[in-house]
Coordinates of C-alpha atoms (C1' of nucleotides) in Angstrom, one line a residue:
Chain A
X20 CA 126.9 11.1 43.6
X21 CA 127.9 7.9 42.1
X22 CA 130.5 4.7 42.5
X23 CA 133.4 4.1 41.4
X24 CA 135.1 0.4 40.9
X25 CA 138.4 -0.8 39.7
X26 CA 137.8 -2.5 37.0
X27 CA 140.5 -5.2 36.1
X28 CA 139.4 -5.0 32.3
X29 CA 139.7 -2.3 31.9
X30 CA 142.8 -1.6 34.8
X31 CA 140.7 1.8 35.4
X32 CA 138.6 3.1 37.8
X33 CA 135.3 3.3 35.9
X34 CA 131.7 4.6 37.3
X35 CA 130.2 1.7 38.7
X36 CA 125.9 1.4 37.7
X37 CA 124.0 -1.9 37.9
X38 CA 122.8 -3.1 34.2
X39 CA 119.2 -3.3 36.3
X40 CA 118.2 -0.5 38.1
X41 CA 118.2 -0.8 42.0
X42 CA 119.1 -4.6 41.7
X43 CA 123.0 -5.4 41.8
X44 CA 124.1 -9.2 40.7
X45 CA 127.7 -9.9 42.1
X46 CA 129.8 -13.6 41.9
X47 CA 132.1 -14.2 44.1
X48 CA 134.7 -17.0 44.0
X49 CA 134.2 -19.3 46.9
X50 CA 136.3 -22.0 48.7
X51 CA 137.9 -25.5 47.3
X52 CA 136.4 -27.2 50.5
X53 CA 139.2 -29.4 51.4
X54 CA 140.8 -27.7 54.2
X55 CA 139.7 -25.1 57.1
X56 CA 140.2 -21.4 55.4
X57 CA 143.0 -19.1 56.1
X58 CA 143.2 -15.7 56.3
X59 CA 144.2 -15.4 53.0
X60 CA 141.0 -16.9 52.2
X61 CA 139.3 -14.2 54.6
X62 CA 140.4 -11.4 52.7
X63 CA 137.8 -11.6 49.5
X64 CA 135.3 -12.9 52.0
X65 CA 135.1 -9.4 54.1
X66 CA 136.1 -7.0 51.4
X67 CA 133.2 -8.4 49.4
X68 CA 130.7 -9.0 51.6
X69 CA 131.7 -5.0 53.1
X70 CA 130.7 -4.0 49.1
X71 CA 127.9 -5.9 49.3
X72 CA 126.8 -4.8 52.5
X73 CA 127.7 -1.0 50.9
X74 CA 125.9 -1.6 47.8
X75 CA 122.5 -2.2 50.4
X76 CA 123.1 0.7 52.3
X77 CA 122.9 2.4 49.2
X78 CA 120.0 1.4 48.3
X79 CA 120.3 -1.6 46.2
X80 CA 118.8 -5.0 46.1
X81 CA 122.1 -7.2 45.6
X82 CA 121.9 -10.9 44.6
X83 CA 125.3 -11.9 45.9
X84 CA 126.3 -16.0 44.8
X85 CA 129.5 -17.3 46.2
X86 CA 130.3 -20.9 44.7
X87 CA 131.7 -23.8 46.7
X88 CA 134.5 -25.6 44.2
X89 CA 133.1 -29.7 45.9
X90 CA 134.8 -31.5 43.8
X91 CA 138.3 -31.2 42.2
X92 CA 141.8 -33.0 43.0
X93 CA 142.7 -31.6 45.8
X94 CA 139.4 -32.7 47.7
X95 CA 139.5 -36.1 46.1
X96 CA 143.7 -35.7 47.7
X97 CA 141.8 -35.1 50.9
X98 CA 139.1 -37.6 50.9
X99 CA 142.1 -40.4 50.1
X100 CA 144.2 -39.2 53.1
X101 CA 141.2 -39.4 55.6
X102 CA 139.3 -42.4 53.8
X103 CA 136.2 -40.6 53.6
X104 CA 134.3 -40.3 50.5
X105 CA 135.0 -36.8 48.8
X106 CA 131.5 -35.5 49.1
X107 CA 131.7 -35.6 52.9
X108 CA 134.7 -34.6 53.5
X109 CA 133.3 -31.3 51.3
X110 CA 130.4 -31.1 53.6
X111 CA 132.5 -30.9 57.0
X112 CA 134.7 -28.4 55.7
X113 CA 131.9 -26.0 54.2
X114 CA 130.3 -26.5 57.9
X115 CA 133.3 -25.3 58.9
X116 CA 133.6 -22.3 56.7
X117 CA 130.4 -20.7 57.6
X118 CA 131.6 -21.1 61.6
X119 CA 134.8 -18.8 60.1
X120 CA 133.0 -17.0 58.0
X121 CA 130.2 -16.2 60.5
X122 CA 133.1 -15.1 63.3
X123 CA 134.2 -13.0 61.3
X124 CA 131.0 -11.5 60.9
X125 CA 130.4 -12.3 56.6
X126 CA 127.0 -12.1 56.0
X127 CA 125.6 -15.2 53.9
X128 CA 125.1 -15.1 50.6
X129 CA 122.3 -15.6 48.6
X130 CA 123.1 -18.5 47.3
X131 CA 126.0 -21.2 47.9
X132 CA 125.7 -23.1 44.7
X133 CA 128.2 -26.5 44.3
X134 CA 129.8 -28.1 41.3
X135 CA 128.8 -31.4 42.2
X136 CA 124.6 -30.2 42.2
X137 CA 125.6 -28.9 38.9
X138 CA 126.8 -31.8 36.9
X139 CA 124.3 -31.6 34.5
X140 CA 124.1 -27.7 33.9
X141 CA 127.9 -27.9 33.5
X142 CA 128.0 -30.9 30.8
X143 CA 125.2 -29.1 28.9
X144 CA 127.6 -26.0 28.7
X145 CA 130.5 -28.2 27.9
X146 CA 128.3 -29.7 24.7
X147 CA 127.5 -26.3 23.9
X148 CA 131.3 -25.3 23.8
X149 CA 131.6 -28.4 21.9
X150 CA 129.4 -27.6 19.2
X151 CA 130.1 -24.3 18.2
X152 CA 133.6 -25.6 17.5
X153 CA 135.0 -24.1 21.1
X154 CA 136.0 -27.4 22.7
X155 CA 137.5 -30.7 21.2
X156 CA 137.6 -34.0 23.2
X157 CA 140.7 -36.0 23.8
X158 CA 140.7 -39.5 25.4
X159 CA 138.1 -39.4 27.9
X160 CA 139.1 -35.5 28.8
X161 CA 137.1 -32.4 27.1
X162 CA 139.7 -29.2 26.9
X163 CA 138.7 -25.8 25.9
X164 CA 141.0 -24.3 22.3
X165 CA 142.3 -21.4 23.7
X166 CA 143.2 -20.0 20.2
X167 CA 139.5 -20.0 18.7
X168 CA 138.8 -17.4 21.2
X169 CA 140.6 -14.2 20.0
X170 CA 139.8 -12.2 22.7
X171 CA 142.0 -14.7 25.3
X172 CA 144.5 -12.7 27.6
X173 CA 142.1 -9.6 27.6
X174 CA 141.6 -9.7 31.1
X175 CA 145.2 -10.7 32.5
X176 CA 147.0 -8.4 29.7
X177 CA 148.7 -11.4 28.4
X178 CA 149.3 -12.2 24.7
X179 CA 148.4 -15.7 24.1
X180 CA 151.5 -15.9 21.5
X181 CA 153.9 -15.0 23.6
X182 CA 152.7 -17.3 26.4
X183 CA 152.8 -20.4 24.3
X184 CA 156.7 -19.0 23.4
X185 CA 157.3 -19.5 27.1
X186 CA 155.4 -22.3 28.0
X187 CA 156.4 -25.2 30.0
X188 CA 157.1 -28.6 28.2
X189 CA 153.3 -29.8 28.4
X190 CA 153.3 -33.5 29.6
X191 CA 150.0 -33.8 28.3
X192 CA 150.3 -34.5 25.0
X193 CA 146.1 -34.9 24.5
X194 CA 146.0 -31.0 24.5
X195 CA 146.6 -29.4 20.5
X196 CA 148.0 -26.2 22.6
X197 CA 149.6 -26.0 25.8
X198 CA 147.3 -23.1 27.0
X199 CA 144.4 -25.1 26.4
X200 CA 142.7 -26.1 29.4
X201 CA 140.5 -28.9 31.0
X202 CA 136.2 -28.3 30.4
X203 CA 135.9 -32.4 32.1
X204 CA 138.8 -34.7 33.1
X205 CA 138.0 -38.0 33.0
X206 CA 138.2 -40.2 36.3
X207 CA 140.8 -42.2 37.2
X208 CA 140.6 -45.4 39.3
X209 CA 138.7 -45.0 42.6
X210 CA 138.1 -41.0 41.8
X211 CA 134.4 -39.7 41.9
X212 CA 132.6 -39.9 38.7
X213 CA 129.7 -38.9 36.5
X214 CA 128.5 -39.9 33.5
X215 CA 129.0 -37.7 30.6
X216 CA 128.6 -38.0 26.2
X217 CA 132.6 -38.5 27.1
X218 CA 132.3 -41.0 29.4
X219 CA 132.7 -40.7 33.4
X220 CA 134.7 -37.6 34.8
X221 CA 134.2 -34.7 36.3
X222 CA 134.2 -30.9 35.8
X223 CA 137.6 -29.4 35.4
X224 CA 138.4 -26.6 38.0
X225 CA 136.8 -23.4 35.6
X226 CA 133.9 -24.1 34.0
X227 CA 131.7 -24.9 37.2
X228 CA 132.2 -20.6 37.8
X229 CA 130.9 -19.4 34.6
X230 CA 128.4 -22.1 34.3
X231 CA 126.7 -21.5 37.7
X232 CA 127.4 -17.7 37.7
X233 CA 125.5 -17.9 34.3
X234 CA 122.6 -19.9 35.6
X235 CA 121.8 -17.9 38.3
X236 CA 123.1 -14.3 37.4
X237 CA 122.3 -14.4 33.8
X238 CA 125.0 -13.0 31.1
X239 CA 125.8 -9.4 31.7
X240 CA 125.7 -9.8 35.5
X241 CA 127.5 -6.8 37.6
X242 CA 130.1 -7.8 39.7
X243 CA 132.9 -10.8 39.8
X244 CA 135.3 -10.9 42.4
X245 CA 138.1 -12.9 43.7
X246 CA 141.8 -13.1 45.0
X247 CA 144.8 -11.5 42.5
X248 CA 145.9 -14.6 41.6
X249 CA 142.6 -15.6 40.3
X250 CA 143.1 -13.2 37.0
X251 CA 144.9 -15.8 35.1
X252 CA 144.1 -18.2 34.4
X253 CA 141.4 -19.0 36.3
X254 CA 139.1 -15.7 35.5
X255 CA 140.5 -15.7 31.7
X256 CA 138.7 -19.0 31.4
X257 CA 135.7 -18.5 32.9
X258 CA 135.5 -15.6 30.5
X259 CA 136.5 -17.7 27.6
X260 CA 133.9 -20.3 28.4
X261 CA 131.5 -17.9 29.1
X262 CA 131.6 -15.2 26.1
X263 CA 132.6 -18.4 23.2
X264 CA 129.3 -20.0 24.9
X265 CA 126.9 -17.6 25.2
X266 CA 128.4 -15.1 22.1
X267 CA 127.6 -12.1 24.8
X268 CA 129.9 -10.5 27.7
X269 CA 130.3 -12.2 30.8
X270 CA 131.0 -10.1 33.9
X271 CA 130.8 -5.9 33.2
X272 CA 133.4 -5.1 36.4
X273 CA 136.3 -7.4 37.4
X274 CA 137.4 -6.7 41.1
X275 CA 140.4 -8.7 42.4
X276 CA 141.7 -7.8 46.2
X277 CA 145.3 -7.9 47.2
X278 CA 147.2 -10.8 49.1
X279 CA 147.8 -11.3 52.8
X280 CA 152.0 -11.5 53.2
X281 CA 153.4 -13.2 56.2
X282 CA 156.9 -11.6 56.1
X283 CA 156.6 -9.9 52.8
X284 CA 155.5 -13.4 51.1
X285 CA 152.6 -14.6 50.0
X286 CA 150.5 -16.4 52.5
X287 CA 149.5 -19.6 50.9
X288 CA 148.5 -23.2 51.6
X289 CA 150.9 -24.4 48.8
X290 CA 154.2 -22.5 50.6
X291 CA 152.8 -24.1 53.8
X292 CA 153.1 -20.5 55.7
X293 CA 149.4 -19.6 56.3
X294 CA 147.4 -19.0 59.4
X295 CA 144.1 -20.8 59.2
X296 CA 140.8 -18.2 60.5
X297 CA 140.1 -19.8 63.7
X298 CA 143.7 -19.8 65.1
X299 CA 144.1 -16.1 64.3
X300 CA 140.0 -15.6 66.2
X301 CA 141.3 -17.7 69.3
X302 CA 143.8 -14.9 69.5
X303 CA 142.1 -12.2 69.0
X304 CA 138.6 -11.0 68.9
X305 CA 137.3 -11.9 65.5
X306 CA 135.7 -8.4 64.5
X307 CA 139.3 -7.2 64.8
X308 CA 140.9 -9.4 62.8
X309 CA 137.8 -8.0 60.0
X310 CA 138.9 -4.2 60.7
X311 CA 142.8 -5.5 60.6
X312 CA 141.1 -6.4 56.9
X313 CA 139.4 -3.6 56.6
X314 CA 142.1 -1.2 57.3
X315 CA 143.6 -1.1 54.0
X316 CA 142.5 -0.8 50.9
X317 CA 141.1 -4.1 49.1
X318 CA 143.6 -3.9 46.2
X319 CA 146.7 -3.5 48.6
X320 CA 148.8 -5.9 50.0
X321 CA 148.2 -6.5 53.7
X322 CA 151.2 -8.2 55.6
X323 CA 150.1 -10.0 58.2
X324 CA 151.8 -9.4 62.1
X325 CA 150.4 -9.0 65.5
X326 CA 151.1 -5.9 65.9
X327 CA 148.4 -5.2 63.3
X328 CA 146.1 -7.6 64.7
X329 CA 146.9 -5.5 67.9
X330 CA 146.6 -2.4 66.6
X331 CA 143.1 -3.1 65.4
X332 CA 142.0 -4.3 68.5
X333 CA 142.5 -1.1 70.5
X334 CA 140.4 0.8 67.3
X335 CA 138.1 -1.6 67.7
X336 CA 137.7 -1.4 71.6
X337 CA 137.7 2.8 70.7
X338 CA 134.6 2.2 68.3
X339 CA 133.3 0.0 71.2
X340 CA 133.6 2.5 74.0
X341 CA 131.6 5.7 71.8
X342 CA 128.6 2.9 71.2
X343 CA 129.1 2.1 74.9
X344 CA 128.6 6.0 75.8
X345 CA 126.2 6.8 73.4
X346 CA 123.8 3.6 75.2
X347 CA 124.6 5.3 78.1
X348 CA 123.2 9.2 77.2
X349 CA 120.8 7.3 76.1
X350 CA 119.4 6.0 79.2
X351 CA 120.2 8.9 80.9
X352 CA 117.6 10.7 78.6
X353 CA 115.1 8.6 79.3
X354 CA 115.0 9.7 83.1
X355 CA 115.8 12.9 81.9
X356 CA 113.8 15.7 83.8
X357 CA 112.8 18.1 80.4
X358 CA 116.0 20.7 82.0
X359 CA 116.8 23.4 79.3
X360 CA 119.5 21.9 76.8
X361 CA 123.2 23.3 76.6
X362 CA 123.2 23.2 73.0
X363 CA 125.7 21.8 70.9
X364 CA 123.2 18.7 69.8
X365 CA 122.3 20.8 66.6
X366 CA 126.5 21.1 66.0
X367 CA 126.8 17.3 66.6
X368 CA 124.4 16.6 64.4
X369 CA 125.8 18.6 61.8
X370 CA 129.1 17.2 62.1
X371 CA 128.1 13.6 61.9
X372 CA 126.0 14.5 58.7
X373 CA 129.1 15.8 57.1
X374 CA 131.1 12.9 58.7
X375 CA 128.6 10.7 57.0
X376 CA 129.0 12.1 53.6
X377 CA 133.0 11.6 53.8
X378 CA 132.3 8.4 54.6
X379 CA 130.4 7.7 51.9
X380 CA 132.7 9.4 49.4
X381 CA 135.1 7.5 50.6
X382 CA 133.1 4.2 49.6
X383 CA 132.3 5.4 46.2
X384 CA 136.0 6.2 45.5
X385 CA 136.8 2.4 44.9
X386 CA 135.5 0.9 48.6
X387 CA 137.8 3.0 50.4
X388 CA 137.9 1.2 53.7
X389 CA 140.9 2.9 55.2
X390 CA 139.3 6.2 54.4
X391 CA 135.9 5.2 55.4
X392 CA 137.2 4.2 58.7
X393 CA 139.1 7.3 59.2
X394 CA 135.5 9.2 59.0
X395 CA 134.2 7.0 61.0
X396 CA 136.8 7.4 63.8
X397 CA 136.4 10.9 63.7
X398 CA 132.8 10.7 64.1
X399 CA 133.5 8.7 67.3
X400 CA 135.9 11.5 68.9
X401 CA 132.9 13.7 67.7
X402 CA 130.4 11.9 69.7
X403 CA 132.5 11.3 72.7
X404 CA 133.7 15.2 72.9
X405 CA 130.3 15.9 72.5
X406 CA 129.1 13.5 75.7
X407 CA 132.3 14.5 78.0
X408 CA 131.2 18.4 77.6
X409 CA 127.0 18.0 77.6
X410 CA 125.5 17.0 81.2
X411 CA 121.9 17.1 79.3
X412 CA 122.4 15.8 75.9
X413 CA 120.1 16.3 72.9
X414 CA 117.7 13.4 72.4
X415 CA 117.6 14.6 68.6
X416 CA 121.8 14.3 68.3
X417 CA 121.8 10.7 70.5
X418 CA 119.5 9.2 68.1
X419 CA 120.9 10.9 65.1
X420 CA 124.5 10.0 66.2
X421 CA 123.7 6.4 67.7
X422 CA 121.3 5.3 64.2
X423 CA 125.3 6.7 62.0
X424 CA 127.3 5.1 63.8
X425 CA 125.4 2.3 63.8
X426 CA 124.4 1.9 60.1
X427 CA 128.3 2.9 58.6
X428 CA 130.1 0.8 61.5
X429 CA 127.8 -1.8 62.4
X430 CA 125.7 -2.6 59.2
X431 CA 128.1 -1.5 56.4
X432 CA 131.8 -2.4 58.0
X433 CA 130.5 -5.2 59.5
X434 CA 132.1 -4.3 62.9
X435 CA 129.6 -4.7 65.7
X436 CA 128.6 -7.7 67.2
X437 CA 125.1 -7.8 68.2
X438 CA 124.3 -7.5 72.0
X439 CA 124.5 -10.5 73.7
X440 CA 120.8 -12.0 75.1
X441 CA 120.1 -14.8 77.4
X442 CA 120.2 -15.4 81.0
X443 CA 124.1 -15.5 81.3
X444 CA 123.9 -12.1 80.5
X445 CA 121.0 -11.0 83.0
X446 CA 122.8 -12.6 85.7
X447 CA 126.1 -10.9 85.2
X448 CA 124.4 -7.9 84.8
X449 CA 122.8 -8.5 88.1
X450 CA 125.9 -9.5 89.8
X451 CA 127.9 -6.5 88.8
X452 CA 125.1 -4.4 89.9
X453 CA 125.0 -6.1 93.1
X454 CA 129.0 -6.0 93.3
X455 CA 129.8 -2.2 92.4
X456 CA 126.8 -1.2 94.7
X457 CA 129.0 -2.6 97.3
X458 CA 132.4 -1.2 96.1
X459 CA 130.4 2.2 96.2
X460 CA 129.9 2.1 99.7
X461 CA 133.6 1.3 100.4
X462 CA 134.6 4.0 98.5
X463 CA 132.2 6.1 100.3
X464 CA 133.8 5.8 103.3
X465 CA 137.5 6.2 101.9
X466 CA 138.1 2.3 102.3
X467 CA 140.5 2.5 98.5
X468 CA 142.0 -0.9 99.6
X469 CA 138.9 -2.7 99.7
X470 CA 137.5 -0.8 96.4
X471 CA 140.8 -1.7 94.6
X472 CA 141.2 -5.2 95.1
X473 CA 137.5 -5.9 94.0
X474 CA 138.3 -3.8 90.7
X475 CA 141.6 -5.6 90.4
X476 CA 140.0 -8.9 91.2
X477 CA 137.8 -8.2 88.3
X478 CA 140.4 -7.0 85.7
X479 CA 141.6 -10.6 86.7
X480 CA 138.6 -12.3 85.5
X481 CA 138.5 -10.0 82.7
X482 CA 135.9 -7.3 83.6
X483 CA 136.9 -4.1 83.7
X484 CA 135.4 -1.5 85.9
X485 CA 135.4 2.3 85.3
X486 CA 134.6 5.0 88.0
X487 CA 133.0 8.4 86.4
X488 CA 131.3 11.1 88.0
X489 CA 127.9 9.6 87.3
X490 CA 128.9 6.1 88.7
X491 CA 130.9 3.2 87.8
X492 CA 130.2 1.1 84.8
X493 CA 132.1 -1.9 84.3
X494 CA 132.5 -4.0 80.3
X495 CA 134.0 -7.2 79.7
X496 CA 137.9 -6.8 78.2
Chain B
rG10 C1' 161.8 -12.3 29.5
rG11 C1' 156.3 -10.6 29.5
rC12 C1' 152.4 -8.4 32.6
rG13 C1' 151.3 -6.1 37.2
rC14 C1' 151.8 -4.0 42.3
rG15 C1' 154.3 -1.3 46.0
rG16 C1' 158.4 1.9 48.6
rU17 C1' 154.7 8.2 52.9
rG18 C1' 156.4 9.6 60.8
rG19 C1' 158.5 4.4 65.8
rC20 C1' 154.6 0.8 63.4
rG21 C1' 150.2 0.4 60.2
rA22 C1' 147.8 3.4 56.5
rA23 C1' 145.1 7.4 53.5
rG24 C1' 146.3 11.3 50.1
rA25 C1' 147.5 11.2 43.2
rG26 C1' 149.1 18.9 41.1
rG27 C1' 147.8 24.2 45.4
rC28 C1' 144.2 24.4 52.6
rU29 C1' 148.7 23.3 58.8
rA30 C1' 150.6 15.4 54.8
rA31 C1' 143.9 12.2 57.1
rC32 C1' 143.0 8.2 60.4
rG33 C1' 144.5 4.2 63.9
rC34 C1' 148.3 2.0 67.2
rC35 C1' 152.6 3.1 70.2
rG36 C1' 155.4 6.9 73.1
rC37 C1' 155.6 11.6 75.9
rG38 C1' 153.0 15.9 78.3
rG39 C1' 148.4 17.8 80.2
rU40 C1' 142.8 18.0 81.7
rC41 C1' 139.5 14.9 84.5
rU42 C1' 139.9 11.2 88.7
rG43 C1' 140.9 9.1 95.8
rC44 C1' 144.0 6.2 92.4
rA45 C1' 143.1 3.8 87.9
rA46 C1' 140.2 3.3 83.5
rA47 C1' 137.5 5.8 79.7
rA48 C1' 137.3 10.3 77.3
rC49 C1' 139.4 14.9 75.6
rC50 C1' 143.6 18.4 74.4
rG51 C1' 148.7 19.0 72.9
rC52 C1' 153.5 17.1 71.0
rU53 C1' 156.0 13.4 67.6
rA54 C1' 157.3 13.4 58.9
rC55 C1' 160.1 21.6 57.1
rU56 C1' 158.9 15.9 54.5
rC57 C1' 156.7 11.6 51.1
rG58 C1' 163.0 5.3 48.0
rC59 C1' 167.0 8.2 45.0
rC60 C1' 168.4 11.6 40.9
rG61 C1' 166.9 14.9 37.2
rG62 C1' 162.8 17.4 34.5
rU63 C1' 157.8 19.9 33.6
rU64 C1' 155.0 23.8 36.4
rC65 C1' 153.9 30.0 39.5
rA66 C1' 153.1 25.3 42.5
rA67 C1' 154.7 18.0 42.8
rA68 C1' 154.3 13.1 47.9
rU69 C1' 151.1 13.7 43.7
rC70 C1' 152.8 14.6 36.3
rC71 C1' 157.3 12.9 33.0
rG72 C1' 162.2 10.4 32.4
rG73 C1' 166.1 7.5 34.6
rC74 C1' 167.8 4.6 38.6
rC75 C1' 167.7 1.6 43.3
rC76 C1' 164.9 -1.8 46.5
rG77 C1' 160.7 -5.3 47.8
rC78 C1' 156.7 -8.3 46.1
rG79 C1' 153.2 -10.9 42.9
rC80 C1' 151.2 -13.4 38.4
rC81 C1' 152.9 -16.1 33.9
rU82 C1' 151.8 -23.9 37.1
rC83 C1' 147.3 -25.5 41.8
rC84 C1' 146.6 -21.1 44.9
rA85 C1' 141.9 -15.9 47.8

RNA sequence: GGCGCGGUGGCGAAGAGGCUAACGCCGCGGUCUGCAAAACCGCUACUCGCCGGUUCAAAUCCGGCCCGCGCCUCCA
């Protein structure tokens, strides 16, 4: 069975193999760290990091880099406005994108590498451009000739011709073609600088991706991803830098995910209408707002509303509840006395097998979260039919069950937190204990009134309590 | 203008030639329950933007049209 990816080259879905067996080298297009990130900024973060955590589930050893864009204008903007120098204002802001990013439950990449700890791996690619005839400098600035690069606009589906036919008036007259684009800009009064064969500057926006992506994934690596509107020209470039550099191919499969809408728009920071992470997580629980991502296909637009966010929340809480049964059997067959079985753990077990497989043909076909999640719901009315009907479960279908739902929900969608630890947590456990014990013995003598006000008490303080014929269990929500 | 994406039930969203059009949310009815919650069962699109065509067969292919959006400039 293999994996298929849309590839963006190609505008196909192709079979997707590593050019290494077993080993699986993906880029991903990290942050400009000069704001907190937005949920537009989310998307690529879970859809990627849910293909990478796919890719390990299948077996692979993936070496995942996701840049951080340090320096450009619009931190140097930033570090003005707060009068802090640029680096540091960088710093706080990638601090804050791994508390976002860890909320929502990203795992970390391999590697986080940064323009500015790249200066010198950058201007040697720059010279290298440079002498093979690629790159001309012009007043201080280094740009990149578009037109010595035939295969330019292969990627976007753009013809380089008609693009210069319907250019803008270029105000930058140091540039021989308007489509040519800065390699190093040189600094202007007060910006950060380095020194460089053309004098101080720093690396324009594209050539920190392909150069770092190079260094540590090698020509030829896997995977690239990043946001639609990265195709052009941001992902042209790199490709241009890249392939006129190093004479060989760059990236084998392109992915780019859809946008996040706010009212059919495009949510961005530039049109001001964008909801930053860690609003959206104060409002609801984080791993929903991942499932509200992960509930449509990557390449799909998603337009944002609460009902959404609401919707997902209730799945979520219905994933929650089969992991809080299946803890439960669990338990129970550990006092278990060994009473003859009542079947249907062999049928289970079946069912979540085959549930397993659609999941995971649902993953090949192009990371088909929305159908991937739609096995993995039925495999939670599976499990809970199974329980409701089966006073002496099957340890065999339990385990079988719990390790499924575990590994496609928890360790591939990313959508289970782990259990919480700690002495808060012993001592509410406690407490409840203590509390339903005496609610029990209210309700054991018919005393409803004093059984319903502690539950409703509870619901108050956000606990809520369920009575079943084997006892009352209570969760927090 | 060029390139690209989308229009499927109340909402969200899969499906891309042929099983009763997945799955989630909401709503209604039921089972269970002291009541509730959870869970389970049932109901809710004779129909997939519109009009033609191909085919034994189309939401799925072809043509035309309408509507919404994006990229072409920084943007995930």
């Amino acid at each position: 069975m293999s994996m298929y990816l849309h590839n963006t080259l190609t505008g196909r879905k192709e079979e997707f193999t590593p050019a290494e067996p077993g080993r699986v080298r993906m880029y991903v297009c990290g942050p400009t760290t000069y704001n907190y990130i937005h949920l537009g900024n989310a998307r690529p973060l879970v859809v990627f990091d849910t293909l990478r955590r796919y890719l390990e589930y299948r077996g692979y050893d993936v070496l995942y880099v996701q840049n951080f864009t340090d320096i450009d204008d619009k931190v140097i903007n930033r570090a003005r406005e707060e009068g802090l120098p640029a680096l540091q204002v960088a710093e706080r802001y990638i601090e804050e994108f791994f508390r976002d990013a860890g909320a929502l439950n990203v795992k970390r990449a391999s590697l986080y590498p940064r323009v500015s700890q790249h200066i010198e791996d950058i201007i040697a690619a720059i010279t290298a451009l440079e002498r093979r005839g690629f790159a001309y400098p012009a007043g201080g600035d280094v740009y990149f000739a578009v037109e010595k690069f035939p295969a330019y606009g292969r990627l976007s589906k753009r013809d380089p011709a008609e693009m210069r036919a319907g250019a803008r008036v270029e105000v930058n007259t140091a540039k021989r073609n308007p489509l040519d684009f800065a390699l190093w800009k040189a600094a202007g009064p007060g910006e950060p600088a380095w020194d460089s064969p053309w004098g101080p500057g720093r690396p324009g926006w594209h050539i920190e991706c392909s150069t770092m992506a190079l260094k540590y994934l090698g020509p030829g690596f896997d995977i690239h991803g990043g946001g639609a509107d990265l195709i052009f020209p941001h992902h042209e470039n790199e490709i241009a830098q890249a392939e006129a550099g190093a004479g060989g191919p760059f990236a084998r499969f392109w992915l780019h995910n859809g946008f996040i809408t706010v009212n059919q728009e495009k949510m961005s920071k530039s049109r001001g209408n964008f909801f930053l992470v860690r609003d959206i997580c104060s409002r609801f629980q984080p791993l929903a707002v991942r499932l509200f991502l992960l509930a449509t296909h990557y390449r799909s637009p998603i337009d944002f509303d609460d009902a959404g966010l609401q919707a997902a929340e209730k799945g979520l809480e219905r994933l929650e509840n089969t992991r809080r049964l299946l803890g439960e059997a669990c338990c129970r067959l550990a006092a278990a006395d060994p009473h003859p079985r009542d079947g249907g753990g062999t049928a289970l077990t079946g069912r979540v097998e085959e549930l397993r497989r659609e999941f995971v043909a649902a993953m090949d076909d192009d990371c088909n979260t929305a159908r991937a999640l739609a096995a993995l719901y039925d495999l939670a009315r599976e499990i809970n039919t199974y329980l409701a009907t089966t006073s002496c479960p099957e340890p065999g279908a339990v385990q079988a069950a719990t390790r499924i739902l575990e590994q496609l929900g928890g360790d591939v969608l990313g959508l289970f937190g782990r259990q919480e630890q700690g002495l808060d947590s012993a001592l509410l456990a406690g407490l409840m204990d203590l509390i339903i014990t005496i609610r029990q013995e209210a309700r054991q003598r018919q005393d409803w009134a004093t059984a319903d006000t502690i539950r409703d008490r509870l619901r108050e303080l956000g606990l809520t309590l369920e009575d079943t014929p084997r006892g009352t269990r209570w969760k927090k929500g």
